[in-house]
């Protein structure tokens, strides 16, 4: 019965796409959460919406236009944050509104009726084709490869920007890199859970992992593991309950988060500190 | 001998507020320089200028004879920097003591490379030096303020710095930990010949530890040997009111 789900080609593709995203999204999510940039993911996902709408409007493959728009948006946010002309939150609010407003206008101007708003907002993992999987795999390899190459530097900048600067690291460059990786991850994850829930794929597994992990490295691997579990469970529930998988994946992730919080609360002992 | 730090006519301002004016200061090799001054006097700003975190709008800053505004200097000369407030952004930052100390071995030069056996040896040596090797697998959020401070000292030492810069490293630490900490700094300076710059409000402790003292309150009021600090009314001029230091035996090491 469990393997029934794999009897369908579309389910195989959906599961493959979702697992690739589940492995990649938390790797970027760990750095975003610890740098207090969780809201940036939400904002970028709305810029992704504008990018998808632009692709639909221009009649080009939407993931490509979304990728370009989101990467440019992420660099714009990073630039504004660094120049301190606007506070971090204010910059995000502007781009959030721009993405949503621009996206809805472009989509309504488009005559391509085949694209449904709900599939953009809530995901359409069951409709992923091989071109989608090609894009998702490419972006995942790029993201994981980049983090592997710059792991220790990205950890250092996340731990303390000033200390990293004193060591001569190009901190601004790493800030741009993280923004770009976040943008790429969001475009990849959008097809699975939709833009409204996309940051949940990166942020919530990270938060769950942080409840249990005993090192930074362990946080990353545990978050990946929990995200993959969420995807498996979410897809199975969606398949047998006949509900949208984007929603069940996110709900499973949130449930796992609450379980980890409960587990941490139960195992917590009196915190005795010594000098 | 080449000075470690040379500041010449340094002015720093944040917008229209002048924080440092006309600071000319030299730190020689093996100096242990204490920076004294009231809150808001510009001590932290001065250390950040030396560390390359802030740029003066006027004047020059040289480390080992080279202008720090120029090129690749910081990738060659390792500065050990211990900031004023170590918060780890939040107490939930999921990292171990070892992972923190390991960042002391990261520089622009070893980008793309894994840490080597030698790097790991230096990290363990630094942890042993501060007496916290046994806690290397402990999560940073489980440490006390004093332990965390020593971890960040170990982090700075792991990079084998030529200059150690510390901003109020003993603030918020109990007296017992402070005495141990002062003894640690004494060993670093006297036994290993490390050049140290440090700010503190503890005039008594500074007068016993530091070989030289600089008194700053926007301008440099005094820079010289520690024993000369209490001649005249230098401290009263710096702090703007009468200062009469009382020395405690705990600080006599």
Coordinates of C-alpha atoms in Angstrom, one line a residue:
Chain A
X1 CA 0.0 0.0 0.0
X2 CA 2.8 2.4 0.9
X3 CA 4.5 1.8 -2.4
X4 CA 1.2 2.6 -4.3
X5 CA 2.3 6.2 -4.3
X6 CA 5.4 5.4 -6.4
X7 CA 3.3 3.6 -9.1
X8 CA 2.6 6.9 -10.7
X9 CA 5.1 8.8 -12.8
X10 CA 3.9 12.1 -11.6
X11 CA 4.3 11.0 -8.0
X12 CA 7.9 9.8 -8.6
X13 CA 8.8 13.2 -10.1
X14 CA 7.0 15.1 -7.3
X15 CA 8.7 13.1 -4.6
X16 CA 12.1 13.5 -6.3
X17 CA 11.7 17.3 -6.6
X18 CA 10.4 17.6 -3.1
X19 CA 13.3 15.6 -1.6
X20 CA 15.9 17.7 -3.5
X21 CA 14.3 20.8 -2.2
X22 CA 14.2 19.3 1.3
X23 CA 17.9 18.6 1.3
X24 CA 18.8 22.1 0.0
X25 CA 16.4 24.5 1.6
X26 CA 17.5 24.0 5.3
X27 CA 21.2 24.4 4.4
X28 CA 20.5 28.0 3.4
X29 CA 17.8 28.3 6.1
X30 CA 20.3 27.7 8.9
X31 CA 22.3 30.7 7.9
X32 CA 19.2 32.9 7.4
X33 CA 17.7 32.0 10.7
X34 CA 20.9 32.6 12.7
X35 CA 21.5 35.9 10.9
X36 CA 17.9 36.9 11.8
X37 CA 17.0 37.0 8.1
X38 CA 14.0 34.7 8.3
X39 CA 11.7 37.4 7.0
X40 CA 14.0 37.9 4.0
X41 CA 12.8 34.6 2.8
X42 CA 9.2 35.7 2.9
X43 CA 10.0 38.9 1.0
X44 CA 12.1 37.1 -1.6
X45 CA 9.3 34.6 -2.2
X46 CA 7.0 37.5 -3.1
X47 CA 9.6 38.8 -5.6
X48 CA 9.7 35.3 -7.0
X49 CA 5.9 35.7 -7.5
X50 CA 6.6 38.8 -9.6
X51 CA 9.2 36.9 -11.5
X52 CA 6.9 34.0 -12.3
X53 CA 4.2 36.4 -13.4
X54 CA 6.7 38.2 -15.6
X55 CA 7.6 34.8 -17.2
X56 CA 3.9 34.1 -17.8
X57 CA 3.4 37.6 -19.2
X58 CA 6.4 37.3 -21.6
X59 CA 5.6 33.7 -22.3
X60 CA 8.9 32.3 -21.2
X61 CA 9.7 29.4 -18.8
X62 CA 8.6 31.0 -15.5
X63 CA 11.3 29.4 -13.3
X64 CA 14.0 31.3 -15.4
X65 CA 12.3 34.7 -15.0
X66 CA 11.7 34.0 -11.4
X67 CA 15.3 33.1 -10.8
X68 CA 16.5 36.3 -12.4
X69 CA 14.0 38.5 -10.6
X70 CA 14.6 36.9 -7.2
X71 CA 18.4 37.1 -7.5
X72 CA 18.2 40.8 -8.5
X73 CA 15.7 41.4 -5.7
X74 CA 18.0 39.7 -3.2
X75 CA 20.9 41.8 -4.3
X76 CA 18.8 45.0 -4.1
X77 CA 17.8 44.2 -0.5
X78 CA 21.3 43.4 0.5
X79 CA 22.5 46.7 -1.0
X80 CA 19.9 48.7 0.8
X81 CA 20.6 47.0 4.1
X82 CA 24.3 47.6 3.8
X83 CA 24.0 51.3 2.8
X84 CA 21.7 51.7 5.8
X85 CA 19.5 54.1 3.9
X86 CA 16.5 52.1 5.2
X87 CA 16.4 49.9 8.2
X88 CA 16.4 46.1 7.5
X89 CA 12.7 45.7 8.1
X90 CA 11.7 48.7 6.1
X91 CA 13.7 47.5 3.1
X92 CA 12.0 44.2 3.3
X93 CA 8.5 45.8 3.5
X94 CA 9.2 47.8 0.3
X95 CA 10.3 44.8 -1.6
X96 CA 7.5 42.6 -0.2
X97 CA 4.9 45.1 -1.5
X98 CA 6.7 45.5 -4.8
X99 CA 6.8 41.8 -5.4
X100 CA 3.2 41.2 -4.6
X101 CA 1.8 44.2 -6.4
X102 CA 4.0 43.8 -9.5
X103 CA 3.2 40.1 -9.6
X104 CA -0.6 40.4 -9.5
X105 CA -0.6 43.2 -12.1
X106 CA 1.6 41.2 -14.5
X107 CA -0.5 38.1 -14.0
X108 CA -3.7 39.9 -14.7
X109 CA -2.3 41.4 -17.8
X110 CA -1.2 38.0 -19.1
X111 CA -3.5 36.2 -21.4
X112 CA -2.0 32.8 -20.5
X113 CA -5.0 31.3 -18.7
X114 CA -3.2 27.9 -18.2
X115 CA -1.3 29.3 -15.2
X116 CA -3.4 29.3 -12.1
X117 CA -2.7 31.7 -9.3
X118 CA -3.3 29.0 -6.7
X119 CA -0.5 26.8 -8.1
X120 CA 1.9 29.7 -7.7
X121 CA 0.7 30.6 -4.3
X122 CA 0.3 27.1 -2.9
X123 CA 2.6 25.0 -5.1
X124 CA 2.0 22.4 -7.7
X125 CA 4.4 19.7 -7.0
X126 CA 2.3 17.0 -8.6
X127 CA 2.6 18.9 -12.0
X128 CA 6.5 19.1 -12.0
X129 CA 8.0 18.1 -15.3
X130 CA 11.5 17.0 -16.1
X131 CA 12.5 20.6 -17.0
X132 CA 11.4 21.6 -13.5
X133 CA 13.5 18.8 -12.0
X134 CA 16.4 19.9 -14.2
X135 CA 16.2 23.4 -12.8
X136 CA 15.7 22.3 -9.2
X137 CA 18.6 19.9 -9.4
X138 CA 20.9 22.5 -11.0
X139 CA 20.1 25.1 -8.4
X140 CA 20.5 22.5 -5.6
X141 CA 23.9 21.4 -6.8
X142 CA 25.0 25.1 -7.1
X143 CA 23.7 25.9 -3.6
X144 CA 25.1 22.8 -1.8
X145 CA 28.5 23.2 -3.7
X146 CA 28.8 26.8 -2.7
X147 CA 28.0 26.2 1.0
X148 CA 30.5 23.3 0.9
X149 CA 33.2 25.5 -0.5
X150 CA 32.6 28.5 1.8
X151 CA 31.3 26.6 4.8
X152 CA 33.8 27.8 7.4
X153 CA 33.7 31.4 6.1
X154 CA 29.9 31.5 6.1
X155 CA 29.8 30.1 9.6
X156 CA 32.4 32.7 10.7
X157 CA 30.4 35.6 9.2
X158 CA 27.2 34.2 10.8
X159 CA 28.9 33.9 14.2
X160 CA 30.2 37.5 14.2
X161 CA 30.6 39.9 11.3
X162 CA 33.0 42.2 13.1
X163 CA 35.4 39.3 14.0
X164 CA 35.2 38.0 10.4
X165 CA 36.1 41.5 9.2
X166 CA 39.1 41.7 11.5
X167 CA 40.3 38.4 10.0
X168 CA 40.2 40.1 6.6
X169 CA 37.1 38.2 5.2
X170 CA 35.1 40.1 2.6
X171 CA 32.0 40.2 4.7
X172 CA 29.8 42.2 2.3
X173 CA 30.6 39.7 -0.4
X174 CA 29.4 36.9 1.8
X175 CA 26.2 38.8 2.6
X176 CA 25.5 39.1 -1.1
X177 CA 26.3 35.4 -1.5
X178 CA 23.8 34.4 1.2
X179 CA 21.1 36.6 -0.4
X180 CA 21.7 35.0 -3.8
X181 CA 21.6 31.5 -2.4
X182 CA 18.4 32.3 -0.6
X183 CA 16.9 33.6 -3.9
X184 CA 17.9 30.5 -5.7
X185 CA 16.6 28.2 -3.0
X186 CA 13.2 29.9 -3.0
X187 CA 12.8 29.6 -6.8
X188 CA 13.6 25.9 -6.5
X189 CA 11.3 25.3 -3.5
X190 CA 8.4 27.4 -5.0
X191 CA 7.2 24.6 -7.2
X192 CA 6.9 22.2 -4.3
X193 CA 5.2 24.3 -1.6
X194 CA 4.3 27.6 -3.4
X195 CA 5.5 31.1 -2.6
X196 CA 3.3 31.5 0.4
X197 CA 4.9 28.6 2.2
X198 CA 8.3 28.5 0.6
X199 CA 10.3 30.0 3.5
X200 CA 8.7 27.4 5.8
X201 CA 10.8 24.7 4.0
X202 CA 14.0 26.4 5.0
X203 CA 13.2 28.1 8.3
X204 CA 11.0 25.6 10.2
X205 CA 13.3 22.5 9.8
X206 CA 16.1 24.7 11.0
X207 CA 14.2 25.9 14.1
X208 CA 13.3 22.2 14.8
X209 CA 16.9 21.1 14.4
X210 CA 18.1 23.8 16.7
X211 CA 16.1 22.4 19.6
X212 CA 18.0 19.1 19.5
X213 CA 21.4 19.6 17.8
X214 CA 24.7 19.8 19.7
X215 CA 26.8 21.7 17.2
X216 CA 26.5 23.9 14.1
X217 CA 27.3 21.2 11.7
X218 CA 24.8 18.9 13.3
X219 CA 22.2 21.6 13.1
X220 CA 22.5 21.6 9.3
X221 CA 22.4 17.8 8.8
X222 CA 19.5 17.3 11.3
X223 CA 17.5 20.1 9.6
X224 CA 18.0 18.4 6.2
X225 CA 16.9 15.1 7.7
X226 CA 13.8 16.6 9.3
X227 CA 12.9 18.3 6.1
X228 CA 13.2 15.1 4.1
X229 CA 11.0 13.3 6.7
X230 CA 8.4 16.2 6.4
X231 CA 8.4 15.8 2.6
X232 CA 7.9 12.0 2.8
X233 CA 5.1 12.2 5.4
X234 CA 3.5 15.2 3.8
X235 CA 3.4 13.6 0.4
X236 CA 1.9 10.4 1.7
X237 CA -0.7 12.2 3.7
X238 CA -1.6 14.4 0.6
X239 CA -1.8 11.3 -1.6
X240 CA -4.1 9.3 0.6
X241 CA -6.2 12.2 2.0
X242 CA -6.5 13.8 -1.5
X243 CA -5.4 17.3 -0.3
X244 CA -2.7 19.7 -1.7
X245 CA 0.8 18.3 -0.8
X246 CA 2.3 21.8 -0.3
X247 CA 0.0 22.3 2.7
X248 CA 0.6 18.8 4.2
X249 CA 4.4 19.2 3.8
X250 CA 4.4 22.5 5.7
X251 CA 1.9 21.2 8.3
X252 CA 4.1 18.1 8.9
X253 CA 7.2 20.4 9.2
X254 CA 5.4 22.5 11.8
X255 CA 4.2 19.4 13.7
X256 CA 7.8 18.1 13.8
X257 CA 8.9 21.5 15.1
X258 CA 6.4 21.3 18.0
X259 CA 7.5 17.8 18.8
X260 CA 11.2 18.9 19.0
X261 CA 10.2 21.8 21.3
X262 CA 8.3 19.3 23.5
X263 CA 11.3 16.9 23.5
X264 CA 13.7 19.7 24.5
X265 CA 11.4 20.8 27.2
X266 CA 11.1 17.3 28.6
X267 CA 14.9 16.7 28.6
X268 CA 15.8 20.1 30.0
X269 CA 17.6 19.8 33.3
X270 CA 18.3 22.6 35.8
X271 CA 20.8 24.8 34.1
X272 CA 23.8 24.9 36.5
X273 CA 26.5 27.2 35.3
X274 CA 30.1 27.2 36.7
X275 CA 32.6 30.0 36.3
Chain B
X1 CA 62.4 48.3 16.5
X2 CA 59.2 48.7 14.3
X3 CA 56.2 49.9 16.3
X4 CA 53.2 47.5 16.3
X5 CA 50.6 50.3 16.1
X6 CA 51.1 53.9 14.9
X7 CA 48.2 56.4 15.0
X8 CA 48.9 59.8 13.6
X9 CA 46.5 62.8 13.8
X10 CA 43.5 60.4 13.8
X11 CA 40.0 62.0 13.8
X12 CA 36.9 59.9 13.9
X13 CA 33.3 61.2 13.7
X14 CA 29.9 59.6 13.4
X15 CA 27.9 62.1 11.4
X16 CA 28.5 65.5 13.0
X17 CA 29.6 63.9 16.3
X18 CA 33.3 63.9 16.8
X19 CA 34.3 60.9 18.8
X20 CA 38.1 61.1 18.5
X21 CA 40.2 64.1 17.8
X22 CA 43.8 64.4 16.9
X23 CA 44.9 61.1 18.4
X24 CA 48.6 60.3 17.9
X25 CA 49.7 57.1 19.7
X26 CA 52.4 54.5 19.3
X27 CA 52.3 51.0 20.6
X28 CA 55.7 49.2 20.7
X29 CA 56.3 45.5 20.5
X30 CA 55.6 43.6 23.8
X31 CA 53.7 46.6 25.2
X32 CA 50.7 46.0 27.4
X33 CA 48.7 49.2 26.8
X34 CA 45.7 49.9 29.0
X35 CA 43.2 52.4 27.6
X36 CA 41.4 54.4 30.3
X37 CA 38.6 56.9 30.0
X38 CA 35.0 57.5 31.0
X39 CA 32.0 56.0 29.2
X40 CA 31.6 57.5 25.7
X41 CA 35.2 58.7 25.7
X42 CA 36.0 56.9 22.4
X43 CA 38.0 53.9 23.8
X44 CA 36.0 51.3 21.9
X45 CA 36.1 53.5 18.7
X46 CA 39.9 53.7 19.1
X47 CA 40.3 49.9 19.3
X48 CA 38.0 49.5 16.3
X49 CA 40.1 51.9 14.3
X50 CA 43.2 49.8 15.1
X51 CA 41.3 46.6 14.3
X52 CA 40.3 48.0 10.9
X53 CA 36.6 48.0 11.7
X54 CA 36.3 51.8 11.5
X55 CA 38.1 54.2 9.2
X56 CA 39.1 57.6 10.5
X57 CA 38.1 60.5 8.3
X58 CA 41.5 62.1 8.9
X59 CA 44.9 60.7 9.9
X60 CA 46.8 57.5 9.3
X61 CA 46.8 54.2 11.0
X62 CA 49.8 51.9 10.6
X63 CA 50.3 48.3 11.8
X64 CA 53.8 47.1 11.7
X65 CA 54.7 50.1 9.5
X66 CA 52.1 49.5 6.9
X67 CA 49.0 51.7 6.3
X68 CA 45.9 49.5 7.1
X69 CA 43.9 51.5 4.6
X70 CA 46.0 49.8 1.9
X71 CA 45.4 46.4 0.4
X72 CA 46.1 43.0 1.8
X73 CA 47.6 43.9 5.1
X74 CA 45.0 42.3 7.3
X75 CA 45.3 38.9 5.5
X76 CA 49.0 38.9 6.5
X77 CA 48.9 40.2 10.0
X78 CA 46.6 38.4 12.4
X79 CA 44.9 40.6 14.9
X80 CA 43.3 38.9 17.8
X81 CA 40.2 40.9 18.6
X82 CA 37.9 40.3 21.6
X83 CA 34.8 42.6 21.4
X84 CA 33.1 44.3 24.3
X85 CA 29.9 42.3 24.4
X86 CA 29.9 38.7 23.5
X87 CA 26.3 37.7 22.9
X88 CA 26.5 35.1 20.1
X89 CA 23.5 37.1 18.7
X90 CA 21.3 34.9 20.9
X91 CA 21.9 32.3 23.5
X92 CA 20.4 29.7 21.2
X93 CA 23.2 29.9 18.6
X94 CA 23.8 26.2 18.0
X95 CA 27.6 26.0 18.2
X96 CA 30.2 24.3 20.2
X97 CA 33.2 25.8 22.0
X98 CA 35.5 24.1 19.5
X99 CA 33.6 25.6 16.5
X100 CA 34.0 29.1 17.9
X101 CA 37.7 28.8 18.7
X102 CA 38.3 27.3 15.2
X103 CA 37.2 30.5 13.6
X104 CA 40.4 32.0 15.0
X105 CA 42.3 30.0 12.3
X106 CA 40.1 31.3 9.4
X107 CA 41.6 34.1 7.2
X108 CA 41.4 35.2 3.6
X109 CA 44.4 33.1 2.8
X110 CA 42.8 29.7 3.6
X111 CA 39.5 30.3 1.7
X112 CA 38.4 27.2 -0.1
X113 CA 40.6 25.1 2.1
X114 CA 39.8 22.8 5.0
X115 CA 41.5 23.4 8.3
X116 CA 44.8 21.5 8.6
X117 CA 46.2 19.3 11.3
X118 CA 48.3 22.2 12.4
X119 CA 45.2 24.4 12.6
X120 CA 43.5 21.8 14.9
X121 CA 46.6 21.6 17.0
X122 CA 46.7 25.4 17.5
X123 CA 43.0 25.4 18.4
X124 CA 43.5 22.7 21.0
X125 CA 46.6 24.5 22.4
X126 CA 44.6 27.7 22.7
X127 CA 41.8 25.9 24.6
X128 CA 44.4 24.3 26.9
X129 CA 46.0 27.7 27.5
X130 CA 42.8 29.3 28.8
X131 CA 42.0 26.1 30.8
X132 CA 38.8 25.1 29.0
X133 CA 40.0 22.2 26.8
X134 CA 37.6 19.9 28.6
X135 CA 34.7 22.0 27.5
X136 CA 35.5 21.9 23.8
X137 CA 32.4 19.9 22.9
X138 CA 30.1 22.0 25.1
X139 CA 27.4 24.2 23.5
X140 CA 28.4 27.8 23.8
X141 CA 25.0 28.8 25.2
X142 CA 25.7 26.6 28.3
X143 CA 28.7 28.6 29.4
X144 CA 28.9 31.3 32.0
X145 CA 29.9 34.8 31.0
X146 CA 33.5 34.3 32.3
X147 CA 33.9 31.0 30.4
X148 CA 32.6 32.6 27.2
X149 CA 35.0 35.4 27.6
X150 CA 37.9 33.0 27.9
X151 CA 36.6 31.1 24.9
X152 CA 36.8 34.2 22.8
X153 CA 40.3 34.9 24.1
X154 CA 41.2 31.4 23.0
X155 CA 39.6 32.1 19.7
X156 CA 41.8 35.2 19.3
X157 CA 45.0 33.3 20.5
X158 CA 44.3 30.3 18.1
X159 CA 45.2 32.7 15.2
X160 CA 48.6 33.3 16.7
X161 CA 48.1 37.0 16.6
X162 CA 50.8 39.6 16.6
X163 CA 48.5 42.0 18.4
X164 CA 45.7 41.2 20.9
X165 CA 43.0 43.8 21.2
X166 CA 40.4 43.5 24.0
X167 CA 37.5 45.7 24.7
X168 CA 36.5 45.6 28.4
X169 CA 37.1 41.9 28.7
X170 CA 36.3 41.7 32.4
X171 CA 33.0 43.6 32.4
X172 CA 30.3 41.6 34.0
X173 CA 32.7 39.0 35.3
X174 CA 33.0 38.1 39.0
X175 CA 36.1 39.0 40.9
X176 CA 37.5 35.5 41.1
X177 CA 37.3 35.0 37.3
X178 CA 38.8 38.5 36.9
X179 CA 41.9 37.5 38.9
X180 CA 42.3 34.4 36.9
X181 CA 41.8 36.3 33.7
X182 CA 44.4 39.0 34.7
X183 CA 46.9 36.2 35.4
X184 CA 46.3 34.8 32.0
X185 CA 47.0 38.1 30.3
X186 CA 50.1 38.5 32.4
X187 CA 51.4 35.2 31.1
X188 CA 50.6 36.2 27.5
X189 CA 52.4 39.5 27.7
X190 CA 55.4 38.5 29.9
X191 CA 56.0 34.9 28.9
X192 CA 55.0 35.0 25.3
X193 CA 55.8 38.6 24.5
X194 CA 52.4 39.3 23.0
X195 CA 51.5 43.0 22.4
X196 CA 48.2 43.8 24.0
X197 CA 45.8 46.7 23.9
X198 CA 42.9 46.6 26.3
X199 CA 40.3 48.9 27.7
X200 CA 38.9 48.7 31.2
X201 CA 37.2 50.8 33.9
X202 CA 39.3 49.0 36.5
X203 CA 42.1 51.6 37.1
X204 CA 43.6 49.6 39.9
X205 CA 43.9 46.4 37.9
X206 CA 45.1 48.2 34.8
X207 CA 47.9 49.9 36.8
X208 CA 49.2 46.5 38.0
X209 CA 48.9 44.7 34.7
X210 CA 49.7 47.2 32.0
X211 CA 53.2 48.4 31.1
X212 CA 51.8 51.6 29.6
X213 CA 48.6 53.5 29.9
X214 CA 46.7 55.9 27.5
X215 CA 44.0 58.1 28.9
X216 CA 41.4 59.1 26.3
X217 CA 38.4 61.3 26.4
X218 CA 37.9 62.3 22.8
X219 CA 41.5 63.5 22.9
X220 CA 44.5 61.8 24.2
X221 CA 45.3 63.2 27.7
X222 CA 48.1 60.9 28.7
X223 CA 50.2 58.2 27.2
X224 CA 53.2 56.8 29.1
X225 CA 54.4 54.4 31.6
X226 CA 51.9 53.2 34.1
X227 CA 53.8 54.4 37.1
X228 CA 53.6 58.0 35.8
X229 CA 49.8 57.9 35.6
X230 CA 49.3 58.9 39.2
X231 CA 51.6 61.8 39.1
X232 CA 49.7 65.1 38.9
X233 CA 46.0 65.1 38.3
X234 CA 45.8 63.3 34.9
X235 CA 42.9 61.1 35.9
X236 CA 40.9 64.0 37.2
X237 CA 41.4 65.8 33.8
X238 CA 40.3 62.8 31.8
X239 CA 37.3 61.9 33.9
X240 CA 36.3 65.5 34.6
X241 CA 36.1 65.1 38.3
X242 CA 38.4 64.2 41.2
X243 CA 39.5 60.6 40.9
X244 CA 41.3 58.8 43.8
X245 CA 42.1 55.2 43.0
X246 CA 41.8 52.7 45.8
X247 CA 43.9 49.5 45.2
X248 CA 42.7 46.1 46.3
X249 CA 45.0 43.2 47.2
X250 CA 43.1 40.9 44.8
X251 CA 44.7 42.8 41.9
X252 CA 48.2 42.4 43.2
X253 CA 49.6 39.3 41.4

